[in-house]
Short mmCIF file of C-alpha atoms and ligand atoms in Angstrom, two decimals:
data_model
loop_
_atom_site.label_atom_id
_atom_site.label_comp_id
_atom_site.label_asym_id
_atom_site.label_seq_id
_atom_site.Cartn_x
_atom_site.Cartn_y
_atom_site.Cartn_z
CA UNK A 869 24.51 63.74 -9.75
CA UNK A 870 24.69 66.56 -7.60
CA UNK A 871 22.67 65.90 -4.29
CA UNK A 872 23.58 69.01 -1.73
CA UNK A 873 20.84 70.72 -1.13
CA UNK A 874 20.14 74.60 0.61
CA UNK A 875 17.54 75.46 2.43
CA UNK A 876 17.36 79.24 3.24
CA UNK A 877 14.73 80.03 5.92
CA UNK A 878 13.15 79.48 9.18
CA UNK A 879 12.91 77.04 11.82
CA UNK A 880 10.36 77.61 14.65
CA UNK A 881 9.57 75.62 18.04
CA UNK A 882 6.05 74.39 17.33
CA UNK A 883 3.62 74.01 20.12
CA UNK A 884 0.69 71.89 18.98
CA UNK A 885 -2.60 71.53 20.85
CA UNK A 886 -5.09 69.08 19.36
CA UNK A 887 -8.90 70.45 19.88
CA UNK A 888 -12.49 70.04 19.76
CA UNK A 889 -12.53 73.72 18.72
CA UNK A 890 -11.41 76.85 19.24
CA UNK A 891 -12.34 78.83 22.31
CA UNK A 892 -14.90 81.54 22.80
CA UNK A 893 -13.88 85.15 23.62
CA UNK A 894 -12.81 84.78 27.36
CA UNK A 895 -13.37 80.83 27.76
CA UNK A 896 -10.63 78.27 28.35
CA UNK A 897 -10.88 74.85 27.00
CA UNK A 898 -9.07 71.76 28.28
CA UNK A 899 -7.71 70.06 25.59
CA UNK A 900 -6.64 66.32 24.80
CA UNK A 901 -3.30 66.24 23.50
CA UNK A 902 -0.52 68.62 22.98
CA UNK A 903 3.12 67.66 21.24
CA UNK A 904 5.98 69.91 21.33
CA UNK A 905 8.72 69.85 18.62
CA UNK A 906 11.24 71.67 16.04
CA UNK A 907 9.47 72.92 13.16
CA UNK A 908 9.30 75.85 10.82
CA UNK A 909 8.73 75.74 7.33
CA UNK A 910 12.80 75.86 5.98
CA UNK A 911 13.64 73.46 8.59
CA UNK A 912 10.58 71.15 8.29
CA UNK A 913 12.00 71.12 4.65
CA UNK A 914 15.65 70.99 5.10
CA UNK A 915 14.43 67.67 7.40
CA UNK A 916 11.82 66.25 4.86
CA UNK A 917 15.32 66.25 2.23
CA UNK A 918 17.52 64.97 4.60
CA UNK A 919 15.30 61.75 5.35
CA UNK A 920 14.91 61.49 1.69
CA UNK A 921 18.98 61.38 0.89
CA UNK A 922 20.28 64.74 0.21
CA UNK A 923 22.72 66.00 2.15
CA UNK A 924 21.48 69.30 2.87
CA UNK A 925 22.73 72.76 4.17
CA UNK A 926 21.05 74.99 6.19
CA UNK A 927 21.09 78.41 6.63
CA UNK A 928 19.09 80.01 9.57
CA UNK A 929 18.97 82.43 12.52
CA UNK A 930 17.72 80.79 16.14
CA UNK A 931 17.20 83.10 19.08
CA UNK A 932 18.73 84.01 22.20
CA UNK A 933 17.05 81.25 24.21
CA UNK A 934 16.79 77.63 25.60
CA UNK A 935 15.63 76.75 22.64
CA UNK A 936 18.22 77.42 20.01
CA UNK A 937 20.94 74.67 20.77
CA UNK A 938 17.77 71.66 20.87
CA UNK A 939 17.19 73.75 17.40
CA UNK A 940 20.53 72.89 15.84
CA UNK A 941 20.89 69.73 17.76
CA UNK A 942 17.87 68.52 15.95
CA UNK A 943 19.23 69.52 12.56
CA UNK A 944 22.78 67.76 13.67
CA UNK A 945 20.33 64.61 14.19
CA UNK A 946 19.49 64.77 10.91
CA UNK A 947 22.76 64.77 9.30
CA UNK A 948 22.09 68.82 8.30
CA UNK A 949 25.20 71.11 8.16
CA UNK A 950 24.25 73.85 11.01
CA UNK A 951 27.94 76.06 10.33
CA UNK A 952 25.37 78.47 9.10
CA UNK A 953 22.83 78.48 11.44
CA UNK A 954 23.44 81.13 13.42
CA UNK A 955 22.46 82.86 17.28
CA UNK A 956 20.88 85.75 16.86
CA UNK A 957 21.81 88.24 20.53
CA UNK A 958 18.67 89.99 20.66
CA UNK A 959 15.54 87.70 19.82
CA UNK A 960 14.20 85.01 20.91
CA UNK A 961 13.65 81.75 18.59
CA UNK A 962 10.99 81.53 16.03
CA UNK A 963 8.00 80.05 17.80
CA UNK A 964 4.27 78.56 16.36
CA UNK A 965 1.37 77.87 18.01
CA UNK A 966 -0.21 75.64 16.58
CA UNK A 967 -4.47 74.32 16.41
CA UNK A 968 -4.93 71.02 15.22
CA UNK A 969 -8.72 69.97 14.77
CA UNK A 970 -10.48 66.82 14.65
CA UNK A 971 -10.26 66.82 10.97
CA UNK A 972 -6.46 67.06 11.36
CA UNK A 973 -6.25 70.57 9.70
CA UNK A 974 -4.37 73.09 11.46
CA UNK A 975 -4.10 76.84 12.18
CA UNK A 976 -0.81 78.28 13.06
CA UNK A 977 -0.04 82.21 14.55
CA UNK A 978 3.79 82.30 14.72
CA UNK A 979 6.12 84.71 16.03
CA UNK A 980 9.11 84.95 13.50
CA UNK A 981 11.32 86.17 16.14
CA UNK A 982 15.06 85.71 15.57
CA UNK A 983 14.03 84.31 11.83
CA UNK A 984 13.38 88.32 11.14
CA UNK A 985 16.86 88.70 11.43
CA UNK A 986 17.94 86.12 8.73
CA UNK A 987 19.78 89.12 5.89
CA UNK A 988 21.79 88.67 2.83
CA UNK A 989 24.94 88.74 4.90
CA UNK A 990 23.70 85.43 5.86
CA UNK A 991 23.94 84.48 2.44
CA UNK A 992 26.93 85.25 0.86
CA UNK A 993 28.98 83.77 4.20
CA UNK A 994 27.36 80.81 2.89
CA UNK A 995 28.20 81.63 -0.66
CA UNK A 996 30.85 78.96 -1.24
CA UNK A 997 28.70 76.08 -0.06
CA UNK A 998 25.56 77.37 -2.05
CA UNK A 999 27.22 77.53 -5.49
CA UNK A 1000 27.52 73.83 -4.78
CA UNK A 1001 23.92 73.15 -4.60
CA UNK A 1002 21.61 71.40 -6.93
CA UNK A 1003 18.87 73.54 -5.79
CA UNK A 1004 18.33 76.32 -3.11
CA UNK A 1005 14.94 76.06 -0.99
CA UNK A 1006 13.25 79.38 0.15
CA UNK A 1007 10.03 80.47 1.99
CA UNK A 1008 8.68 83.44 3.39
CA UNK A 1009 9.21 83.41 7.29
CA UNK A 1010 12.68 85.30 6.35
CA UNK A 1011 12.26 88.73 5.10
CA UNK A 1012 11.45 89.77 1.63
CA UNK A 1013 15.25 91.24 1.01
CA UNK A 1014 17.07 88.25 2.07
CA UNK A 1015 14.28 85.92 0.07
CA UNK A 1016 15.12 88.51 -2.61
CA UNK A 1017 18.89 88.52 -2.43
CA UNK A 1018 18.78 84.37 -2.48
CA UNK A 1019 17.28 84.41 -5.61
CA UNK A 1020 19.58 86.76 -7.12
CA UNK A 1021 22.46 84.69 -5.69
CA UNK A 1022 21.08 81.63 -7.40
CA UNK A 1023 20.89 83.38 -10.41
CA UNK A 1024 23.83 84.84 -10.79
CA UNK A 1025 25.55 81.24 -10.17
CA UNK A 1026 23.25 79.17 -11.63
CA UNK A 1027 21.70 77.50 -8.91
CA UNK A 1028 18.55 76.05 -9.16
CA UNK A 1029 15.81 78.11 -7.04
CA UNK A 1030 12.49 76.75 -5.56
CA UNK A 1031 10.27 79.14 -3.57
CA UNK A 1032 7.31 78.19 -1.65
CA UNK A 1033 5.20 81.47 -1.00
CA UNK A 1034 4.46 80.55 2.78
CA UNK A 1035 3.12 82.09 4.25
CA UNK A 1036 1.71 84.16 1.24
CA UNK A 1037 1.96 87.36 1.51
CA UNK A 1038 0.27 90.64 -1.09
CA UNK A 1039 3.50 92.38 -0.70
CA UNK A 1040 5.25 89.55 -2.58
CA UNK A 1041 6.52 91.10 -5.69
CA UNK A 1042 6.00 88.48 -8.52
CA UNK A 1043 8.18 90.22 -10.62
CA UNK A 1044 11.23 89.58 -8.38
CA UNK A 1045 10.26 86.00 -7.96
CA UNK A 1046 9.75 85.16 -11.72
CA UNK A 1047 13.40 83.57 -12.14
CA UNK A 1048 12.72 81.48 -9.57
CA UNK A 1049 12.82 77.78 -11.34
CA UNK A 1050 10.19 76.15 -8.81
CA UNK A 1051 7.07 78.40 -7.12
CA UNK A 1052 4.93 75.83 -4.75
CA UNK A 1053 1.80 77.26 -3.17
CA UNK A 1054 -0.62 75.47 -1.61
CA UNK A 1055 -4.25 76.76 -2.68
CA UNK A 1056 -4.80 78.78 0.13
CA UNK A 1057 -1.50 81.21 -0.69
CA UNK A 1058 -2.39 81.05 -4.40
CA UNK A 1059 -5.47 82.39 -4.00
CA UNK A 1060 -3.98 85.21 -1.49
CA UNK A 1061 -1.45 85.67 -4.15
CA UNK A 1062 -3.47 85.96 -7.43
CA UNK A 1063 -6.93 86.97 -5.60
CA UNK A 1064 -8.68 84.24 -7.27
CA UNK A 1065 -10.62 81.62 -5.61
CA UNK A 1066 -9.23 78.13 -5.90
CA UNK A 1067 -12.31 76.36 -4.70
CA UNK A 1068 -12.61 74.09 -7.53
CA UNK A 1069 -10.05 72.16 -10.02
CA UNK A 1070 -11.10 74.73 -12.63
CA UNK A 1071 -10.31 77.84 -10.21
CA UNK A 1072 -6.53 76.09 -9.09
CA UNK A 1073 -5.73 75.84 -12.91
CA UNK A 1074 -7.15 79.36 -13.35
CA UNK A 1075 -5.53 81.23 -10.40
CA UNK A 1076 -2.25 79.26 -11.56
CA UNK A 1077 -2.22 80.18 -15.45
CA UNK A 1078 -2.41 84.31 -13.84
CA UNK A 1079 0.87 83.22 -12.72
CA UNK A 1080 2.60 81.76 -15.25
CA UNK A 1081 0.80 84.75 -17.72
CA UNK A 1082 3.07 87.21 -14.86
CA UNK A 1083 6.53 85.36 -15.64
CA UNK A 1084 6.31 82.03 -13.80
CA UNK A 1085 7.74 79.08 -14.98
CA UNK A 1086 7.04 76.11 -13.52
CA UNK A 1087 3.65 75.97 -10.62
CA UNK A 1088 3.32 73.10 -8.35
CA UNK A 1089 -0.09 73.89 -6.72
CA UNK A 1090 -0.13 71.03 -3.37
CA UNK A 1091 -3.74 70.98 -2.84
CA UNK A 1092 -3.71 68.37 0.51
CA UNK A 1093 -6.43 65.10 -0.08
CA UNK A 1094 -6.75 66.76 -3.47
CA UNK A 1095 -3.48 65.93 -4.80
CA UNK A 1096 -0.84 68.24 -6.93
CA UNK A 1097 -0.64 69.92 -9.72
CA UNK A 1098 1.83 71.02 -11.96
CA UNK A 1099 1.57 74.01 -14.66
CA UNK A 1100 3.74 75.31 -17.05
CA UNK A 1101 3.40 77.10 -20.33
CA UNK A 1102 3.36 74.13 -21.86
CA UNK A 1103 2.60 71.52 -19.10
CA UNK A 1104 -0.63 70.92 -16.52
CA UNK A 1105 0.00 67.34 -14.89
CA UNK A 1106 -1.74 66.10 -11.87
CA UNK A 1107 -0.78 63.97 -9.18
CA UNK A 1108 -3.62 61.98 -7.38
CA UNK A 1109 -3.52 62.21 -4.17
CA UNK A 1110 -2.65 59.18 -1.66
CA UNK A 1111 -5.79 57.83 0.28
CA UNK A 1112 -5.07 58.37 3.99
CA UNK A 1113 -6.76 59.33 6.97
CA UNK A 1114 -5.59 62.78 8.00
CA UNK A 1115 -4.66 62.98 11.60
CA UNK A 1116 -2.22 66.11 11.30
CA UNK A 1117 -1.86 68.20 8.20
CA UNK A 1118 0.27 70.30 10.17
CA UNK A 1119 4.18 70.21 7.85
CA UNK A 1120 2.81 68.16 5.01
CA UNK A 1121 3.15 70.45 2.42
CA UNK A 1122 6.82 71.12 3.49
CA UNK A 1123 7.42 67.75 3.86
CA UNK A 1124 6.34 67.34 0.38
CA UNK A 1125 8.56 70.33 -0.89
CA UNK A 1126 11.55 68.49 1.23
CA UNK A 1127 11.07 65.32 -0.65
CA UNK A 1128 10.34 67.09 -4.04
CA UNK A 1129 13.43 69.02 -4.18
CA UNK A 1130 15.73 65.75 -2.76
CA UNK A 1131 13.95 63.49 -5.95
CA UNK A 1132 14.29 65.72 -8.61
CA UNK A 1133 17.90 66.69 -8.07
CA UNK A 1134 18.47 63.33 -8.70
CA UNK A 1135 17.15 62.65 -11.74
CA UNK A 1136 15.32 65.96 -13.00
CA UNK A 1137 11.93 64.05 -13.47
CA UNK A 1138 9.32 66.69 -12.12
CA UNK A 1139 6.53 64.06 -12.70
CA UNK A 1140 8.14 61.15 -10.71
CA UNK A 1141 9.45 63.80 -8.00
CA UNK A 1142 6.01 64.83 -7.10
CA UNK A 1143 4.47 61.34 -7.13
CA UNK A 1144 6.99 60.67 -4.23
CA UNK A 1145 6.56 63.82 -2.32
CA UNK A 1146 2.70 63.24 -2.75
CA UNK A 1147 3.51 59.97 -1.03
CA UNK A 1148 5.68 61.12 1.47
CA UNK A 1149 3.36 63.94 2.58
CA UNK A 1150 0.16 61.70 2.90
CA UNK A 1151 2.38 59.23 5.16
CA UNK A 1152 3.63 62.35 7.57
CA UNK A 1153 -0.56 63.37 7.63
CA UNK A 1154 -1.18 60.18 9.56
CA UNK A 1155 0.94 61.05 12.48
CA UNK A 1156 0.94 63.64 14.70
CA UNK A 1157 3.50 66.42 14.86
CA UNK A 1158 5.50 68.14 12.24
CA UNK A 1159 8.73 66.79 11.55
CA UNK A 1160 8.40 63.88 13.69
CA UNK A 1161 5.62 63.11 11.77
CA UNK A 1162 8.28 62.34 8.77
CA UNK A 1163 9.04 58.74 7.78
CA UNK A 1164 12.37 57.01 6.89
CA UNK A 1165 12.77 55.70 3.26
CA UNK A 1166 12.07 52.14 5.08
CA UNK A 1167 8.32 53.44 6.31
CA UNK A 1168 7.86 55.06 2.90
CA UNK A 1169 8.64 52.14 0.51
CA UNK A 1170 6.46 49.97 3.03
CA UNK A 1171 3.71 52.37 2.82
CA UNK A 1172 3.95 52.49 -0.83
CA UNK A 1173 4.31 48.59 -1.04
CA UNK A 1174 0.84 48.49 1.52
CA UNK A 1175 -0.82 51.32 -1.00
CA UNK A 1176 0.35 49.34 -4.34
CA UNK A 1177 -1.63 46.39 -2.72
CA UNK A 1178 -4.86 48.10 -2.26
O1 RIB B 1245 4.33 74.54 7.57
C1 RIB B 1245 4.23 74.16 8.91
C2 RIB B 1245 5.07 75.04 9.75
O2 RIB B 1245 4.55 76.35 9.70
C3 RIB B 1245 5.10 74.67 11.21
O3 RIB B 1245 6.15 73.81 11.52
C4 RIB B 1245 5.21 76.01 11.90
O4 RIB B 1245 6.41 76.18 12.56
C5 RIB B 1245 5.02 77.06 10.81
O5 RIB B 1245 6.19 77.64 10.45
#
């Protein structure tokens, strides 16, 4: 069973500041907490896999800047490959600012920076190492060609692609995307995506089937203390969600992509995949940070032992 992963994408430095609320126009707020850490979506999910047992490659531009070497240190931590993580000369590192609120939901501006840079050359010097994959990971803090390009490379070589639309974006074209074997939104970039509202179960599954009726295959909508769900032509499986108290959402739906993609390329069981990813993402909600909000497989099968008890 194959378990080398790719994950083709971002990281980010992510400066988090827990509030009350957001400022006024012109006011400045003192606020309680702040965490600093690695994060971006790719690498948030190239960690999330790596914690859950693949062994994962990364491929990724960091910037010109103090930050990139504590960048691919981290991944190095993690037991990531970093040969192609590259330094980009002329841009600084990916960085997010992040807003966590009381409710632990977050907002996040981010400045791509040297991630804008990430191009299909990128790619194919990867190309050996990707054939080898089980699966290649993608989001959308790269740019549209070199998301485009990956999927044609996993096509062409039969590599397994999942895409998570984040952050969603109108000038996604579905029709490129449609070979890709995974698409996970959460339901705020399916309903930028399809214009529909996903307000309501009814609205998810709606918004979903325009997707699959444009050439999707397989949907896994994460939809946070609502749970997961999964849609195919054929398919529409939920996941419940874990019962937790949300102190920082901020990574948990990459965290559960991370976990996802590490389960099912063991044993291609979408079902049982998600129901660990589900788990794995409510236990990273109840911690602040992004990736160091992630737990071992020792916290998870505790957690799960604690939750089977309940
Ligand atoms: O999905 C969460 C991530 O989005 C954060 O780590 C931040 O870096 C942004 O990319």
């Amino acid at each position: 069973m194959c378990m080398k992963l790719a994950v083709i994408g971002s990281n980010m430095v992510d400066l988090c500041a827990y509030i009350h609320r957001m400022p006024a126009p012109g006011e400045t707020l003192e606020v309680p907490d702040f965490t600093i850490g690695c994060g971006g979506k790719g690498a948030n999910q190239a960690v999330a896999a790596a914690l859950c047992g693949a062994e994962v490659t990364m491929v990724s531009k960091v910037g010109n800047d103090l930050f990139a070497d504590n960048t691919i240190e981290n991944f190095k931590k993690f037991g990531i490959d970093t040969r192609y993580v590259t330094k980009a000369s002329d841009a600084s590192s990916g960085i997010a600012s992040i807003f966590v609120d009381e409710s632990g939901q977050n907002r996040i501006l981010i400045v791509k920076g040297a991630n804008d840079l990430l191009a299909p050359a990128d790619i194919d010097a990867a190309a050996t190492d990707l054939k080898a994959c089980a699966m290649i990971i993608l989001q959308l803090e790269a740019p549209l060609a070199t998301v485009y390009h990956a999927i044609d490379f996993g096509r062409k070589h039969g590599v397994p692609v999942l895409l998570n639309p984040a952050p969603a974006t109108k000038a996604l074209d579905i029709a490129k995307v449609c070979v890709c074997d995974f698409f996970v939104p959460n339901e705020t970039e399916l309903s930028i995506l399809t214009g529909l509202p996903t307000e309501t179960m009814a609205d998810v599954e709606e918004a979903a089937k325009s997707l699959l009726v444009r050439g999707l295959k397989n949907i896994i909508v994460t939809l946070g203390g609502r749970g997961a769900l999964w849609m195919t032509q054929t398919e529409k499986q939920y996941v419940v969600p874990c019962r937790v108290t949300a102190v920082d959402t901020t990574g948990a739906g990459d965290a559960f992509i991370g976990c996802f993609a590490s389960e099912y390329a063991k044993g291609g069981d979408v079902l049982a995949a998600m129901k660990k990813a589900s788990a794995f993402a409510a236990l990273s909600v109840t911690r602040k940070g992004t990736q160091l909000s992630y737990p071992t497989q020792e916290e998870l099968a505790i957690f799960l032992q604690k939750k089977a008890a309940e």
